[in-house]
mmCIF file of C-alpha atoms in Angstrom:
data_model
loop_
_atom_site.group_PDB
_atom_site.id
_atom_site.type_symbol
_atom_site.label_atom_id
_atom_site.label_comp_id
_atom_site.label_asym_id
_atom_site.label_seq_id
_atom_site.Cartn_x
_atom_site.Cartn_y
_atom_site.Cartn_z
ATOM 1 C CA MET A 1 14.512 -19.513 70.452
ATOM 2 C CA LEU A 2 18.310 -19.438 70.101
ATOM 3 C CA LEU A 3 18.124 -15.878 68.821
ATOM 4 C CA ASP A 4 15.935 -14.875 71.774
ATOM 5 C CA ILE A 5 18.430 -16.464 74.175
ATOM 6 C CA LEU A 6 21.278 -14.482 72.605
ATOM 7 C CA LYS A 7 19.245 -11.274 72.836
ATOM 8 C CA ALA A 8 18.413 -12.015 76.473
ATOM 9 C CA PHE A 9 22.116 -12.562 77.214
ATOM 10 C CA LEU A 10 22.836 -9.128 75.737
ATOM 11 C CA VAL A 11 20.033 -7.651 77.848
ATOM 12 C CA GLY A 12 21.755 -9.025 80.951
ATOM 13 C CA LEU A 13 25.085 -7.536 79.889
ATOM 14 C CA CYS A 14 23.655 -4.119 79.049
ATOM 15 C CA ALA A 15 21.449 -3.921 82.144
ATOM 16 C CA SER A 16 24.527 -4.354 84.346
ATOM 17 C CA ALA A 17 26.693 -1.836 82.501
ATOM 18 C CA PRO A 18 25.328 1.578 83.658
ATOM 19 C CA LEU A 19 27.450 3.253 86.335
ATOM 20 C CA GLY A 20 25.360 3.618 89.476
ATOM 21 C CA PRO A 21 25.188 2.547 93.122
ATOM 22 C CA MET A 22 25.444 -1.139 92.202
ATOM 23 C CA ALA A 23 28.562 -0.718 90.069
ATOM 24 C CA ILE A 24 30.203 1.407 92.759
ATOM 25 C CA LEU A 25 29.295 -1.158 95.433
ATOM 26 C CA VAL A 26 30.817 -4.031 93.445
ATOM 27 C CA LEU A 27 33.882 -1.877 92.766
ATOM 28 C CA GLN A 28 34.331 -1.216 96.480
ATOM 29 C CA LYS A 29 33.862 -4.886 97.383
ATOM 30 C CA SER A 30 36.331 -5.964 94.687
ATOM 31 C CA LEU A 31 38.970 -3.548 95.947
ATOM 32 C CA SER A 32 38.469 -4.399 99.615
ATOM 33 C CA GLY A 33 37.786 -8.136 99.492
ATOM 34 C CA GLY A 34 39.092 -9.314 96.149
ATOM 35 C CA HIS A 35 37.489 -11.066 93.212
ATOM 36 C CA ARG A 36 35.284 -13.439 95.208
ATOM 37 C CA ALA A 37 33.824 -10.657 97.338
ATOM 38 C CA GLY A 38 33.168 -8.512 94.268
ATOM 39 C CA PHE A 39 31.640 -11.339 92.262
ATOM 40 C CA PHE A 40 29.540 -12.505 95.219
ATOM 41 C CA THR A 41 28.184 -8.958 95.423
ATOM 42 C CA GLY A 42 27.590 -9.005 91.675
ATOM 43 C CA LEU A 43 25.481 -12.135 92.108
ATOM 44 C CA GLY A 44 23.140 -10.034 94.226
ATOM 45 C CA ALA A 45 22.814 -7.660 91.281
ATOM 46 C CA THR A 46 22.163 -10.641 89.009
ATOM 47 C CA PHE A 47 19.384 -11.782 91.342
ATOM 48 C CA THR A 48 17.575 -8.435 91.127
ATOM 49 C CA ASP A 49 18.063 -8.248 87.339
ATOM 50 C CA THR A 50 16.549 -11.722 87.036
ATOM 51 C CA LEU A 51 13.653 -10.764 89.295
ATOM 52 C CA TYR A 52 12.978 -7.627 87.270
ATOM 53 C CA SER A 53 13.118 -9.654 84.049
ATOM 54 C CA VAL A 54 10.471 -12.035 85.365
ATOM 55 C CA ILE A 55 8.290 -9.079 86.326
ATOM 56 C CA ALA A 56 8.856 -7.426 82.943
ATOM 57 C CA ILE A 57 7.715 -10.563 81.135
ATOM 58 C CA PHE A 58 4.775 -11.599 83.306
ATOM 59 C CA ALA A 59 3.449 -8.322 84.708
ATOM 60 C CA LEU A 60 4.597 -5.528 82.418
ATOM 61 C CA ALA A 61 1.401 -3.446 82.428
ATOM 62 C CA ILE A 62 0.805 -3.833 86.174
ATOM 63 C CA THR A 63 4.401 -2.902 86.989
ATOM 64 C CA GLN A 64 4.363 0.217 84.822
ATOM 65 C CA GLN A 65 1.122 1.375 86.436
ATOM 66 C CA PHE A 66 2.436 0.729 89.971
ATOM 67 C CA ILE A 67 5.670 2.646 89.370
ATOM 68 C CA THR A 68 3.767 5.555 87.835
ATOM 69 C CA GLU A 69 1.246 5.763 90.688
ATOM 70 C CA HIS A 70 3.850 5.433 93.465
ATOM 71 C CA GLU A 71 6.772 7.259 91.849
ATOM 72 C CA VAL A 72 7.187 9.786 94.673
ATOM 73 C CA PHE A 73 7.128 7.171 97.444
ATOM 74 C CA ILE A 74 9.548 4.926 95.555
ATOM 75 C CA LYS A 75 12.007 7.756 94.956
ATOM 76 C CA ILE A 76 11.978 8.933 98.579
ATOM 77 C CA THR A 77 12.281 5.498 100.191
ATOM 78 C CA GLY A 78 14.745 4.264 97.586
ATOM 79 C CA GLY A 79 16.830 7.412 97.974
ATOM 80 C CA ILE A 80 16.947 7.002 101.756
ATOM 81 C CA ALA A 81 18.043 3.377 101.400
ATOM 82 C CA ILE A 82 20.825 4.379 99.003
ATOM 83 C CA ILE A 83 21.916 7.191 101.359
ATOM 84 C CA LEU A 84 22.213 4.686 104.220
ATOM 85 C CA LEU A 85 24.246 2.359 102.012
ATOM 86 C CA GLY A 86 26.594 5.191 101.041
ATOM 87 C CA ALA A 87 26.960 6.307 104.660
ATOM 88 C CA ASN A 88 27.896 2.774 105.675
ATOM 89 C CA MET A 89 30.582 2.690 102.979
ATOM 90 C CA LEU A 90 31.800 6.180 103.867
ATOM 91 C CA PHE A 91 32.262 5.735 107.607
ATOM 92 C CA LYS A 92 33.048 2.027 107.835
ATOM 93 C CA ASP A 93 36.480 0.518 107.185
ATOM 94 C CA PRO A 94 35.717 -2.236 104.651
ATOM 95 C CA PHE A 95 39.393 -3.019 104.198
ATOM 96 C CA ARG A 96 39.809 -4.520 107.644
ATOM 97 C CA LYS A 97 39.317 -7.891 105.958
ATOM 98 C CA MET A 98 42.613 -7.349 104.169
ATOM 99 C CA LYS A 99 44.316 -6.850 107.533
ATOM 100 C CA ASP A 100 42.849 -10.043 108.980
ATOM 101 C CA GLN A 101 43.469 -13.025 106.738
ATOM 102 C CA SER A 102 42.070 -15.557 109.224
ATOM 103 C CA GLY A 103 38.661 -15.732 107.538
ATOM 104 C CA PRO A 104 37.128 -15.529 104.064
ATOM 105 C CA SER A 105 37.019 -12.123 102.397
ATOM 106 C CA TYR A 106 33.392 -12.508 101.346
ATOM 107 C CA SER A 107 30.116 -13.381 103.027
ATOM 108 C CA ILE A 108 26.383 -13.648 102.480
ATOM 109 C CA LYS A 109 26.168 -10.024 103.646
ATOM 110 C CA ASP A 110 27.828 -8.926 100.398
ATOM 111 C CA PHE A 111 25.114 -10.693 98.398
ATOM 112 C CA LEU A 112 22.274 -9.370 100.550
ATOM 113 C CA GLN A 113 23.656 -5.824 100.451
ATOM 114 C CA ALA A 114 23.609 -5.932 96.650
ATOM 115 C CA VAL A 115 20.064 -7.325 96.634
ATOM 116 C CA ALA A 116 18.935 -4.530 98.954
ATOM 117 C CA THR A 117 20.636 -1.973 96.709
ATOM 118 C CA GLY A 118 18.906 -3.356 93.632
ATOM 119 C CA LEU A 119 15.492 -3.499 95.276
ATOM 120 C CA SER A 120 15.877 0.070 96.557
ATOM 121 C CA ASN A 121 15.864 1.228 92.941
ATOM 122 C CA PRO A 122 12.847 -0.377 91.228
ATOM 123 C CA PHE A 123 13.269 2.107 88.384
ATOM 124 C CA ALA A 124 15.940 -0.309 87.174
ATOM 125 C CA ILE A 125 13.084 -2.424 85.883
ATOM 126 C CA LEU A 126 12.402 0.328 83.344
ATOM 127 C CA ILE A 127 15.906 -0.246 81.969
ATOM 128 C CA ILE A 128 15.149 -3.959 81.633
ATOM 129 C CA MET A 129 11.870 -3.167 79.862
ATOM 130 C CA SER A 130 13.583 -0.719 77.514
ATOM 131 C CA LEU A 131 16.293 -3.243 76.658
ATOM 132 C CA PHE A 132 13.692 -5.907 75.944
ATOM 133 C CA GLY A 133 12.077 -3.487 73.512
ATOM 134 C CA PHE A 134 15.391 -2.355 71.997
ATOM 135 C CA PHE A 135 16.444 -5.916 71.173
ATOM 136 C CA GLY A 136 12.960 -6.813 70.009
ATOM 137 C CA LEU A 137 12.636 -9.412 72.735
ATOM 138 C CA ALA A 138 8.955 -10.030 73.441
ATOM 139 C CA PRO A 139 8.221 -13.647 74.376
ATOM 140 C CA GLU A 140 4.662 -14.456 73.328
ATOM 141 C CA SER A 141 4.146 -17.120 75.986
ATOM 142 C CA ARG A 142 3.845 -16.391 79.688
ATOM 143 C CA ASP A 143 4.709 -19.837 81.068
ATOM 144 C CA LEU A 144 7.781 -21.933 81.847
ATOM 145 C CA THR A 145 8.833 -21.905 78.187
ATOM 146 C CA VAL A 146 10.355 -18.466 78.797
ATOM 147 C CA ALA A 147 12.741 -19.939 81.397
ATOM 148 C CA PRO A 148 15.678 -20.106 78.921
ATOM 149 C CA VAL A 149 15.235 -16.393 78.189
ATOM 150 C CA ILE A 150 15.238 -15.502 81.882
ATOM 151 C CA LEU A 151 18.281 -17.709 82.519
ATOM 152 C CA ALA A 152 20.064 -16.039 79.604
ATOM 153 C CA VAL A 153 19.497 -12.624 81.203
ATOM 154 C CA SER A 154 21.011 -14.018 84.397
ATOM 155 C CA GLY A 155 23.933 -15.433 82.436
ATOM 156 C CA GLY A 156 24.654 -12.092 80.798
ATOM 157 C CA SER A 157 24.539 -10.284 84.125
ATOM 158 C CA MET A 158 26.776 -12.872 85.828
ATOM 159 C CA THR A 159 29.300 -12.675 82.997
ATOM 160 C CA TYR A 160 29.513 -8.891 83.282
ATOM 161 C CA TRP A 161 30.011 -8.903 87.052
ATOM 162 C CA PHE A 162 32.528 -11.751 86.884
ATOM 163 C CA PHE A 163 34.898 -9.818 84.631
ATOM 164 C CA TYR A 164 34.099 -6.451 86.242
ATOM 165 C CA SER A 165 35.063 -7.736 89.694
ATOM 166 C CA LEU A 166 38.049 -9.646 88.294
ATOM 167 C CA ILE A 167 39.532 -6.536 86.680
ATOM 168 C CA PHE A 168 39.216 -4.340 89.762
ATOM 169 C CA SER A 169 40.410 -7.075 92.131
ATOM 170 C CA ARG A 170 43.613 -7.279 90.070
ATOM 171 C CA ILE A 171 44.003 -3.503 90.059
ATOM 172 C CA ARG A 172 43.842 -3.324 93.861
ATOM 173 C CA LYS A 173 47.298 -4.918 94.113
ATOM 174 C CA ASN A 174 48.761 -1.739 92.620
ATOM 175 C CA PHE A 175 47.453 0.513 95.406
ATOM 176 C CA LYS A 176 48.415 1.053 99.024
ATOM 177 C CA LEU A 177 45.848 0.183 101.685
ATOM 178 C CA SER A 178 45.379 3.858 102.576
ATOM 179 C CA THR A 179 44.646 4.671 98.932
ATOM 180 C CA LEU A 180 42.067 1.885 98.732
ATOM 181 C CA LEU A 181 40.450 3.196 101.908
ATOM 182 C CA TRP A 182 40.015 6.634 100.363
ATOM 183 C CA ILE A 183 38.636 5.101 97.171
ATOM 184 C CA GLY A 184 36.071 3.274 99.303
ATOM 185 C CA ARG A 185 35.125 6.445 101.136
ATOM 186 C CA ILE A 186 34.813 8.440 97.922
ATOM 187 C CA SER A 187 32.643 5.645 96.494
ATOM 188 C CA GLY A 188 30.423 5.889 99.574
ATOM 189 C CA ALA A 189 30.154 9.656 99.182
ATOM 190 C CA ILE A 190 29.159 9.285 95.518
ATOM 191 C CA ILE A 191 26.455 6.765 96.426
ATOM 192 C CA MET A 192 25.159 9.133 99.124
ATOM 193 C CA ILE A 193 24.945 11.952 96.563
ATOM 194 C CA ILE A 194 22.974 9.701 94.207
ATOM 195 C CA GLY A 195 20.602 8.802 97.047
ATOM 196 C CA ILE A 196 20.185 12.440 98.074
ATOM 197 C CA ALA A 197 19.409 13.414 94.476
ATOM 198 C CA LEU A 198 16.828 10.637 94.153
ATOM 199 C CA ALA A 199 15.134 11.423 97.473
ATOM 200 C CA SER A 200 15.211 15.177 96.764
ATOM 201 C CA ASP A 201 13.533 14.652 93.407
ATOM 202 C CA GLY A 202 10.790 12.694 95.142
ATOM 203 C CA LEU A 203 10.347 15.366 97.815
ATOM 204 C CA MET A 204 10.184 18.138 95.213
ATOM 205 C CA LYS A 205 7.419 16.312 93.364
ATOM 206 C CA LEU A 206 5.598 15.660 96.638
ATOM 207 C CA ILE A 207 5.706 19.347 97.614
ATOM 208 C CA PHE A 208 5.195 21.133 94.304
ATOM 209 C CA GLU A 209 3.038 18.730 92.305
#
């Protein structure tokens, strides 16, 4: 069991590592709101990773079939959601919190935005499944005895986002506010491009297949 917990912790770390909309979102929140805002956003990513881990363990076959049968719909709707997220980051001034120190620099919205971002890309569950297979993690039971494994995945994800947000929140002190604003806008543009690519792929399959 201890070995499985260690493997699950590594799954959580590795699942969080790929550079994508979530990483860019946490980066932007860390630069604009500091470590707490970035980490609070990262907790939203941890929530979706944990949810996908539960699904991977308890409903692997059903999930794979659902994603395969609804791939086009998932790509189009997920792509649109990511485009909207990127547009919000591109045209909104997230650094206004740094100008107004009267309130906290983080809120439940940061967490919910990360959850929405994670849920808009259910293909992330395939990464979780692949990592489970790579580390040879295949719990035989399908009851509460797998709770330590699921919690270990959460722990790995939380650890990654804690240090990720900490590093970039420290870096922000070396930049001017105008520079941070442009970094945020560029991050939003990158997320929009990712969303457009995802939605376009879905549309192409819908039209030509």
